[in-house]
XYZ file of C-alpha atoms in Angstrom:
516
model
C 0.051 3.849 -54.751
C 3.714 3.732 -55.617
C 5.987 4.024 -52.632
C 7.537 7.376 -52.361
C 11.133 6.101 -52.228
C 10.626 5.145 -55.971
C 8.389 8.047 -56.918
C 9.432 10.968 -59.215
C 11.161 13.912 -57.648
C 8.122 16.063 -58.117
C 6.139 13.657 -55.783
C 8.911 13.558 -53.311
C 8.871 17.464 -53.277
C 5.038 17.424 -52.891
C 5.290 14.971 -50.052
C 7.909 17.181 -48.268
C 5.769 20.226 -48.758
C 2.799 18.376 -47.103
C 5.051 17.554 -44.126
C 6.374 20.999 -43.820
C 2.919 22.609 -44.107
C 1.726 20.166 -41.552
C 4.397 21.164 -39.273
C 3.817 24.815 -39.654
C 0.198 24.251 -39.104
C 0.827 22.801 -35.898
C 3.709 25.092 -34.886
C 3.894 27.890 -37.279
C 7.078 29.950 -37.398
C 6.792 32.899 -35.063
C 7.765 36.484 -35.329
C 11.522 37.397 -35.396
C 13.021 38.212 -32.215
C 11.623 35.359 -30.134
C 12.830 35.311 -26.548
C 14.136 32.157 -24.795
C 12.760 31.512 -21.288
C 14.340 33.169 -18.186
C 17.114 30.966 -16.912
C 17.611 29.108 -20.126
C 21.344 28.156 -20.535
C 23.511 28.280 -23.674
C 26.889 26.331 -24.225
C 29.080 24.483 -26.592
C 30.620 21.049 -26.480
C 33.767 19.048 -27.302
C 35.091 15.589 -26.497
C 38.404 14.594 -25.157
C 39.668 12.366 -28.056
C 38.512 14.796 -30.484
C 40.366 17.894 -29.280
C 43.016 17.092 -26.711
C 45.812 15.564 -28.461
C 48.741 14.586 -26.116
C 47.796 10.887 -26.770
C 50.643 9.570 -24.760
C 51.629 12.669 -22.782
C 52.245 12.656 -19.066
C 51.344 9.111 -18.328
C 48.171 8.773 -20.540
C 47.861 5.217 -21.829
C 46.120 3.813 -25.172
C 42.514 4.004 -25.886
C 40.587 2.163 -28.457
C 40.808 5.247 -30.868
C 44.609 5.333 -30.399
C 44.794 1.793 -31.103
C 42.572 1.776 -34.013
C 44.090 4.785 -35.856
C 47.803 3.664 -35.142
C 47.170 0.124 -36.327
C 44.853 0.970 -39.228
C 45.777 4.499 -40.212
C 43.514 4.627 -43.082
C 40.418 3.549 -41.205
C 39.590 7.268 -41.255
C 38.781 9.021 -44.486
C 41.978 11.204 -44.377
C 44.254 8.629 -42.793
C 44.783 10.990 -39.780
C 44.350 10.581 -36.110
C 43.831 12.414 -32.849
C 47.337 12.234 -31.662
C 47.664 16.036 -31.750
C 44.268 17.068 -32.858
C 43.423 20.723 -31.589
C 46.176 20.449 -28.971
C 43.849 21.419 -26.213
C 45.859 19.483 -23.754
C 48.291 22.490 -24.038
C 45.654 25.260 -25.385
C 42.869 24.811 -23.074
C 43.158 28.532 -22.073
C 42.418 29.542 -25.485
C 39.399 27.144 -25.526
C 38.063 28.938 -22.483
C 38.759 32.293 -24.017
C 36.607 31.265 -26.955
C 33.763 30.353 -24.433
C 34.177 33.834 -22.841
C 33.977 35.451 -26.531
C 30.826 33.632 -27.075
C 29.459 34.546 -23.628
C 28.671 30.966 -22.862
C 26.882 29.991 -19.647
C 28.661 26.511 -19.794
C 31.181 24.375 -21.507
C 30.613 20.705 -21.933
C 33.652 18.672 -22.314
C 34.618 14.884 -21.593
C 37.332 13.325 -19.580
C 39.810 10.835 -20.909
C 39.502 7.632 -18.800
C 43.146 6.506 -19.977
C 44.405 9.958 -19.020
C 43.040 9.447 -15.425
C 43.659 5.967 -14.816
C 46.583 4.615 -16.882
C 46.043 1.051 -15.833
C 42.270 1.377 -16.440
C 41.564 0.883 -12.710
C 41.810 3.021 -9.708
C 45.076 1.298 -8.275
C 47.105 4.039 -9.951
C 45.655 7.680 -10.447
C 47.525 9.837 -12.967
C 48.175 13.023 -11.079
C 49.221 14.862 -14.318
C 45.881 13.891 -15.950
C 44.050 15.153 -12.763
C 45.925 18.357 -12.919
C 45.031 18.942 -16.599
C 41.318 18.690 -15.887
C 41.507 20.717 -12.618
C 43.364 23.490 -14.652
C 40.589 23.456 -17.152
C 37.772 23.520 -14.623
C 39.467 26.273 -12.624
C 39.913 28.371 -15.777
C 36.069 28.036 -16.442
C 35.115 28.913 -12.922
C 37.423 31.825 -12.873
C 35.105 33.285 -15.597
C 31.772 31.981 -14.327
C 31.437 29.354 -16.961
C 29.905 26.103 -15.597
C 31.660 22.933 -16.417
C 29.334 20.220 -17.916
C 31.360 16.938 -17.500
C 30.899 13.818 -19.650
C 32.534 10.881 -17.872
C 32.683 8.659 -20.998
C 32.627 9.902 -24.642
C 33.758 6.831 -26.625
C 37.366 6.659 -25.609
C 37.413 3.280 -23.625
C 40.903 2.160 -22.618
C 42.294 -0.381 -24.959
C 43.167 -2.818 -22.169
C 39.597 -2.951 -21.178
C 38.387 -3.723 -24.860
C 40.884 -6.441 -25.036
C 38.868 -7.985 -21.991
C 35.769 -7.650 -24.035
C 34.861 -3.973 -23.404
C 31.180 -3.116 -23.080
C 30.251 -6.799 -23.899
C 32.001 -7.977 -20.526
C 29.525 -7.614 -17.689
C 32.414 -6.786 -15.248
C 32.510 -3.458 -17.147
C 29.797 -2.104 -14.902
C 32.010 -2.246 -11.929
C 35.043 -0.829 -13.875
C 32.891 2.102 -14.993
C 31.623 2.560 -11.574
C 35.271 2.592 -9.995
C 36.361 5.067 -12.678
C 33.297 7.488 -12.150
C 33.846 7.347 -8.385
C 37.503 8.636 -8.960
C 36.171 11.425 -10.874
C 33.493 12.419 -8.274
C 36.343 12.294 -5.560
C 38.705 14.379 -7.722
C 36.575 16.979 -9.225
C 33.245 17.004 -7.477
C 34.252 19.771 -5.211
C 35.080 22.130 -8.081
C 32.309 21.078 -10.431
C 29.974 21.657 -7.474
C 29.876 25.287 -8.489
C 26.984 24.063 -10.472
C 27.455 20.395 -11.224
C 26.338 18.695 -14.275
C 27.399 15.249 -14.791
C 26.807 13.151 -17.939
C 27.656 9.482 -17.479
C 27.859 8.327 -21.107
C 27.497 10.006 -24.365
C 25.293 8.430 -27.037
C 24.942 4.616 -26.225
C 23.432 3.748 -29.450
C 26.657 4.945 -31.281
C 28.764 3.139 -28.764
C 26.876 -0.128 -29.122
C 25.724 -0.322 -32.536
C 28.375 1.456 -34.440
C 31.286 0.058 -32.329
C 30.165 -3.575 -31.619
C 27.297 -4.217 -33.820
C 28.880 -2.654 -37.118
C 32.321 -1.279 -37.889
C 31.647 2.491 -38.100
C 33.231 3.379 -34.737
C 36.092 1.998 -32.786
C 36.542 -0.740 -31.720
C 34.714 -2.052 -34.921
C 33.656 -5.455 -33.882
C 31.064 -5.807 -36.575
C 28.964 -8.509 -34.800
C 25.423 -7.241 -35.480
C 22.417 -8.851 -34.040
C 24.349 -9.986 -30.907
C 27.112 -7.613 -29.695
C 25.223 -4.437 -29.770
C 22.499 -5.859 -27.471
C 25.139 -7.325 -25.075
C 26.685 -3.745 -24.981
C 23.298 -2.067 -24.463
C 22.296 -3.968 -21.414
C 25.908 -3.699 -19.708
C 26.167 0.103 -20.614
C 22.614 0.829 -19.139
C 23.512 -1.263 -15.918
C 26.786 0.617 -15.639
C 25.190 4.059 -16.039
C 22.548 3.180 -13.428
C 25.246 2.006 -11.031
C 27.119 5.404 -11.347
C 23.865 7.327 -10.969
C 23.149 5.653 -7.580
C 26.598 6.028 -6.409
C 26.539 9.634 -6.939
C 23.001 9.974 -5.522
C 23.908 7.900 -2.372
C 27.425 8.958 -1.721
C 28.120 12.423 -3.297
C 24.853 14.427 -4.051
C 24.420 15.523 -0.366
C 27.790 17.100 -0.266
C 28.275 18.201 -4.000
C 24.696 19.152 -4.735
C 25.012 18.060 -8.372
C 22.831 16.837 -11.356
C 23.587 13.688 -13.172
C 22.157 11.903 -16.163
C 22.845 10.372 -19.607
C 22.865 11.689 -22.979
C 21.076 9.776 -25.771
C 21.391 10.402 -29.449
C 17.910 10.491 -30.952
C 16.861 11.487 -34.366
C 13.343 11.948 -35.629
C 11.868 8.985 -37.887
C 9.052 10.064 -40.030
C 6.840 7.468 -41.692
C 7.042 7.626 -45.475
C 3.162 7.602 -45.438
C 0.472 6.654 -42.963
C 0.871 2.965 -43.941
C 4.287 2.903 -42.343
C 3.646 4.538 -39.244
C 4.125 1.400 -37.276
C 7.470 0.730 -38.905
C 8.545 4.260 -37.993
C 7.562 3.751 -34.375
C 9.425 0.364 -34.252
C 12.620 1.819 -35.686
C 12.435 4.683 -33.141
C 12.135 2.201 -30.358
C 15.086 0.273 -31.437
C 17.330 3.319 -32.263
C 16.765 5.356 -29.033
C 13.972 3.833 -27.157
C 16.309 0.926 -26.329
C 18.019 3.402 -24.019
C 15.218 5.786 -23.335
C 12.576 3.256 -22.373
C 14.513 1.553 -19.639
C 15.422 4.835 -17.888
C 12.476 7.300 -18.674
C 9.283 5.067 -18.892
C 7.028 4.205 -15.997
C 7.533 0.419 -16.432
C 11.365 0.339 -17.358
C 13.058 -2.473 -19.334
C 13.701 -2.650 -23.072
C 10.722 -1.386 -25.284
C 8.033 -4.202 -25.602
C 8.222 -4.149 -29.347
C 11.942 -4.667 -29.173
C 11.563 -7.725 -26.878
C 9.031 -9.235 -28.899
C 10.666 -8.842 -32.371
C 14.139 -9.946 -31.298
C 12.665 -12.979 -29.336
C 10.543 -14.129 -32.294
C 13.512 -13.679 -34.705
C 15.782 -15.526 -32.375
C 13.373 -18.374 -32.048
C 13.200 -18.628 -35.913
C 16.749 -18.619 -36.363
C 17.125 -21.628 -33.994
C 18.657 -19.709 -31.001
C 17.688 -21.180 -27.616
C 16.925 -17.830 -26.008
C 16.514 -14.252 -27.296
C 19.636 -12.507 -28.422
C 18.450 -9.554 -26.512
C 19.775 -9.986 -22.942
C 17.102 -9.928 -20.176
C 17.264 -7.498 -17.264
C 16.612 -9.032 -13.949
C 13.850 -7.618 -11.764
C 16.337 -5.905 -9.731
C 18.250 -4.259 -12.754
C 15.025 -3.069 -14.138
C 14.371 -1.135 -10.859
C 17.908 0.053 -10.777
C 17.946 1.537 -14.137
C 14.393 2.959 -14.121
C 14.526 6.557 -13.175
C 18.335 6.745 -13.044
C 18.653 10.014 -14.706
C 17.961 13.643 -13.334
C 17.334 14.776 -16.930
C 17.001 13.570 -20.618
C 20.199 14.524 -22.414
C 19.553 14.701 -25.959
C 21.879 14.872 -28.901
C 19.907 15.503 -32.024
C 20.968 16.278 -35.735
C 18.528 15.191 -38.359
C 15.454 13.451 -39.465
C 14.824 10.333 -41.730
C 11.842 8.907 -43.631
C 11.162 5.310 -42.822
C 9.113 2.519 -44.582
C 8.567 -1.105 -43.480
C 10.800 -3.701 -45.027
C 10.198 -7.465 -44.176
C 12.077 -8.697 -47.095
C 15.534 -10.572 -46.567
C 17.669 -7.564 -47.640
C 19.797 -7.927 -44.498
C 22.004 -10.879 -43.257
C 20.319 -12.592 -40.409
C 20.839 -12.462 -37.417
C 21.333 -8.544 -37.690
C 19.902 -5.537 -35.966
C 18.173 -4.076 -39.019
C 16.821 -7.538 -39.917
C 15.366 -7.677 -36.327
C 13.617 -4.207 -37.151
C 12.159 -4.931 -40.509
C 12.267 -1.299 -41.532
C 14.535 0.902 -43.473
C 15.380 4.642 -43.376
C 16.518 7.057 -46.028
C 16.805 10.704 -47.051
C 14.876 11.986 -50.059
C 17.635 13.267 -52.607
C 16.337 16.780 -52.624
C 16.553 17.367 -48.842
C 19.396 19.766 -48.310
C 22.347 18.940 -45.907
C 25.652 19.419 -44.671
C 29.190 17.892 -45.439
C 28.051 14.746 -43.463
C 26.075 12.413 -45.800
C 23.765 11.523 -42.819
C 22.945 15.075 -41.885
C 20.046 16.837 -43.555
C 18.612 20.137 -42.493
C 15.065 19.154 -41.302
C 14.141 21.335 -38.328
C 10.441 20.237 -37.978
C 11.728 16.801 -37.145
C 13.274 18.404 -33.846
C 9.943 19.683 -32.897
C 8.246 16.288 -33.386
C 11.115 14.545 -31.420
C 10.830 17.099 -28.498
C 7.100 16.739 -28.385
C 7.191 12.831 -28.366
C 9.806 12.874 -25.421
C 7.313 15.215 -23.490
C 4.216 12.938 -24.249
C 5.823 9.468 -23.776
C 8.039 10.181 -20.751
C 5.958 12.595 -18.625
C 7.730 15.803 -19.658
C 11.244 15.141 -18.341
C 13.713 18.068 -18.035
C 15.659 18.007 -21.301
C 19.101 19.205 -21.843
C 19.974 19.585 -25.490
C 23.723 18.435 -25.161
C 24.485 18.476 -28.869
C 23.046 20.010 -32.061
C 25.008 21.228 -34.994
C 25.936 21.097 -38.703
C 28.789 20.152 -40.779
C 30.679 22.003 -43.679
C 33.939 21.495 -45.369
C 35.473 24.687 -43.993
C 35.672 28.256 -44.473
C 34.632 31.201 -42.421
C 31.375 32.155 -44.028
C 28.977 29.323 -43.062
C 25.535 30.655 -43.743
C 24.281 27.052 -44.101
C 25.117 26.434 -40.339
C 23.501 29.536 -39.474
C 20.309 28.651 -41.303
C 20.434 25.149 -39.532
C 20.943 26.761 -36.023
C 18.132 29.151 -36.417
C 15.724 26.667 -37.742
C 16.384 24.246 -34.961
C 16.297 26.800 -32.297
C 12.989 28.118 -33.645
C 11.426 24.793 -33.683
C 12.895 24.005 -30.054
C 11.072 27.284 -29.065
C 7.814 26.123 -30.544
C 8.329 22.840 -28.252
C 8.960 24.924 -25.227
C 5.901 27.092 -25.792
C 3.762 24.064 -25.947
C 5.075 22.900 -22.596
C 8.352 21.006 -23.262
C 10.717 21.460 -20.154
C 13.917 22.084 -22.092
C 16.418 24.009 -19.979
C 19.749 24.109 -22.077
C 20.941 24.051 -25.639
C 24.435 23.049 -26.528
C 26.160 23.749 -29.945
C 28.355 21.184 -31.439
C 31.025 22.001 -31.658
C 33.050 24.883 -30.116
C 35.652 24.228 -32.768
C 36.600 21.859 -35.585
C 37.890 18.545 -34.301
C 38.646 15.051 -35.258
C 35.454 13.820 -36.517
C 35.806 10.158 -35.706
C 35.888 8.089 -39.032
C 35.708 11.179 -41.129
C 38.951 12.400 -39.729
C 39.279 16.322 -40.309
C 37.199 16.162 -43.531
C 34.089 17.479 -41.970
C 33.882 20.544 -39.797
C 31.413 21.279 -37.086
C 33.185 24.119 -35.361
C 31.904 27.553 -34.413
C 35.493 28.206 -34.747
C 37.670 26.996 -37.586
C 40.927 25.454 -36.699
C 44.013 25.632 -38.790
C 45.500 22.182 -38.707
C 48.568 23.329 -40.859
C 49.427 25.799 -38.031
C 51.499 24.299 -35.173
C 49.615 26.718 -32.964
C 46.269 25.133 -34.050
C 44.998 28.750 -34.644
C 41.244 29.168 -33.879
C 39.309 31.751 -35.825
C 35.634 32.576 -35.373
C 33.183 31.829 -38.083
C 30.287 33.903 -39.014
C 28.114 31.506 -37.224
C 30.162 32.079 -34.009
C 29.128 35.802 -34.208
C 25.390 34.779 -34.671
C 25.387 32.337 -31.734
C 27.199 35.087 -29.687
C 24.251 37.480 -30.210
C 21.679 34.662 -29.652
C 23.539 34.162 -26.264
C 23.792 37.928 -25.420
C 20.245 38.863 -26.184
C 18.614 35.580 -25.200
C 16.544 35.902 -28.418
C 16.325 34.500 -31.822
C 16.449 37.178 -34.453
C 16.419 35.949 -38.085
C 17.330 39.255 -39.362
C 20.520 39.796 -37.508
C 23.719 40.308 -39.597
C 26.913 40.303 -37.690
C 29.927 42.318 -38.079
C 32.546 39.725 -38.460
C 35.667 41.851 -38.279
C 36.583 41.243 -34.551
C 35.373 38.959 -31.768
C 35.565 40.534 -28.462
C 35.038 39.279 -24.846
C 32.018 40.836 -23.034
C 33.688 41.628 -19.707
C 30.262 41.722 -18.150
C 29.722 37.971 -18.566
C-alpha cells in the first residue's frame, strides 16, 4: 500500500472521510442548543509580552523578547516587536471592559517577571509593577471577573538567560523566589477565587526556545538543550507547587497547576500507531507523564529511545537528564488540574531514515508529522481546523491519567484580520462541540478559555496573524479594540451556557450585561 502522504488527493480525502466518520460514529454531532454543565466557566486569555507594551516603563527591565527583537529586529515576520503592543499597561481598564462585554467568568493573564523583579531576584521589588497588576486584579474583581494568573509565559529576564536560563539548574530556585513574591503580593486579592498557573507551555519554552530557533532565546541546540530545559522546568514548577501548597494554600485557599500544550497525533494508518504514540509521548507526555502518571518520571519510551540513540552516538550517558528518586516524587502529582492549550491535529508516520541531523529531538523520535494539503486552516501554517482531534485528546487524558480536572486554558483560531470572521466561529463551535462530547462521556472538564481576548504580538509572526475576539487597530495611537463577529457569538455562548449552531448575531453594537 502506498503511504498516504504520497497518495493522490482523492485517497487523502477518502482517508480523512474515514477518520471523520469514525469520529462521528463514536461521538456523533448532537442536536443544536447543547447545554454546558452547571458551574462550567468561560474566559479569555492574553500574555504579558504580547499585550502590555511599556517595555521599559516604570522600572521594568529587559526580557528575552525585548533583547531578541531589539538586537534582531527582523527575527519577526514584520520586523516589529512588543514595545507598545496593545498598550495594555495603560489601557487595562478597556481590557476589563471587553471581558465585561463578553460576560466572562474569568480573565487569564500573565505577569512579567522583569516588571516585578527588575534585578531578576527578590532583593528589589518594583512597586510600580506591583501596582499595575494590583490595579488590573482590582478592576477584574470589581466586576466579579475571576483572575487566572500565569506566573511565567515565556518572557524570562534577559539577565537570567545570560546565566543559562532554563538550562541552568539554579533556575529552580530563581523561579521559586519569584513565585513566592507573587503569592505574597497578590495572593490576598486573587484568593477571591484563585487560579495560579506556574508555567505556560513547557514544550514551547524548551523545544522552540532551546532546541531550535523558533522562539526566544533561539539557542538552536537540539537533542540536548531542550532536555536539560525540560527537567529544570519540571523541578521548578514542582518547587513552586509545594511552596504554595505548604505556605499559602491554607490562608489563600487557591488552586495551582501547570498548562501544557498538547496537539493530537493521529497515525497515518494502523501501521503507524506506535509512531504516533511515541511522538505524543515526546511532544507532551514529556511533561504530562512526570506530573500526572501514577509512576512519574519521563515516559519510558522517551527514556529508552534517547538512551539508545545516545549510546550509539558515543555519548557516555543519555542526553536526557535523569531525575533523582526524590525529584520524581516531588514532581509527581504536583498540579491540581491539567491545564491544556490545544489548537490542532497532525497525521503521523514512522520515519527511521537519517533525514534529521543527529543528535536531535526528531531523530530521537523517529517519526514525522504533517497536515494533508486539503485540510482547511487559519492564517498560521500549523493550525488546521480538525475538531475530532480535540475529542480524542481529551479522551486520552481521561483514560491515561485517571480523569484529572481539565482546564482548557487556550483554544483559538488565526486570521489575517477583519471583523467578519466566520472561519473562527466555525472553529470555536466545532471544538466546543467535541469538548461537550468528551464531557458527556465522563471527562472532567471545568473551564474553557478562548485565545485570545484581542489581537496581540504573535511571537515570531509579529502582528501578521490575528487570534483576537477583538480586532486591534495598530495604526491608532489608542490601539482601538473592536469586537469581531466571533465576539458576539462567544458572548451568546457565555450568556446562554449553550452551543447553538444556528445563532446569528446582531453585530451593530456590543453592550455590557449589567447583570453579570
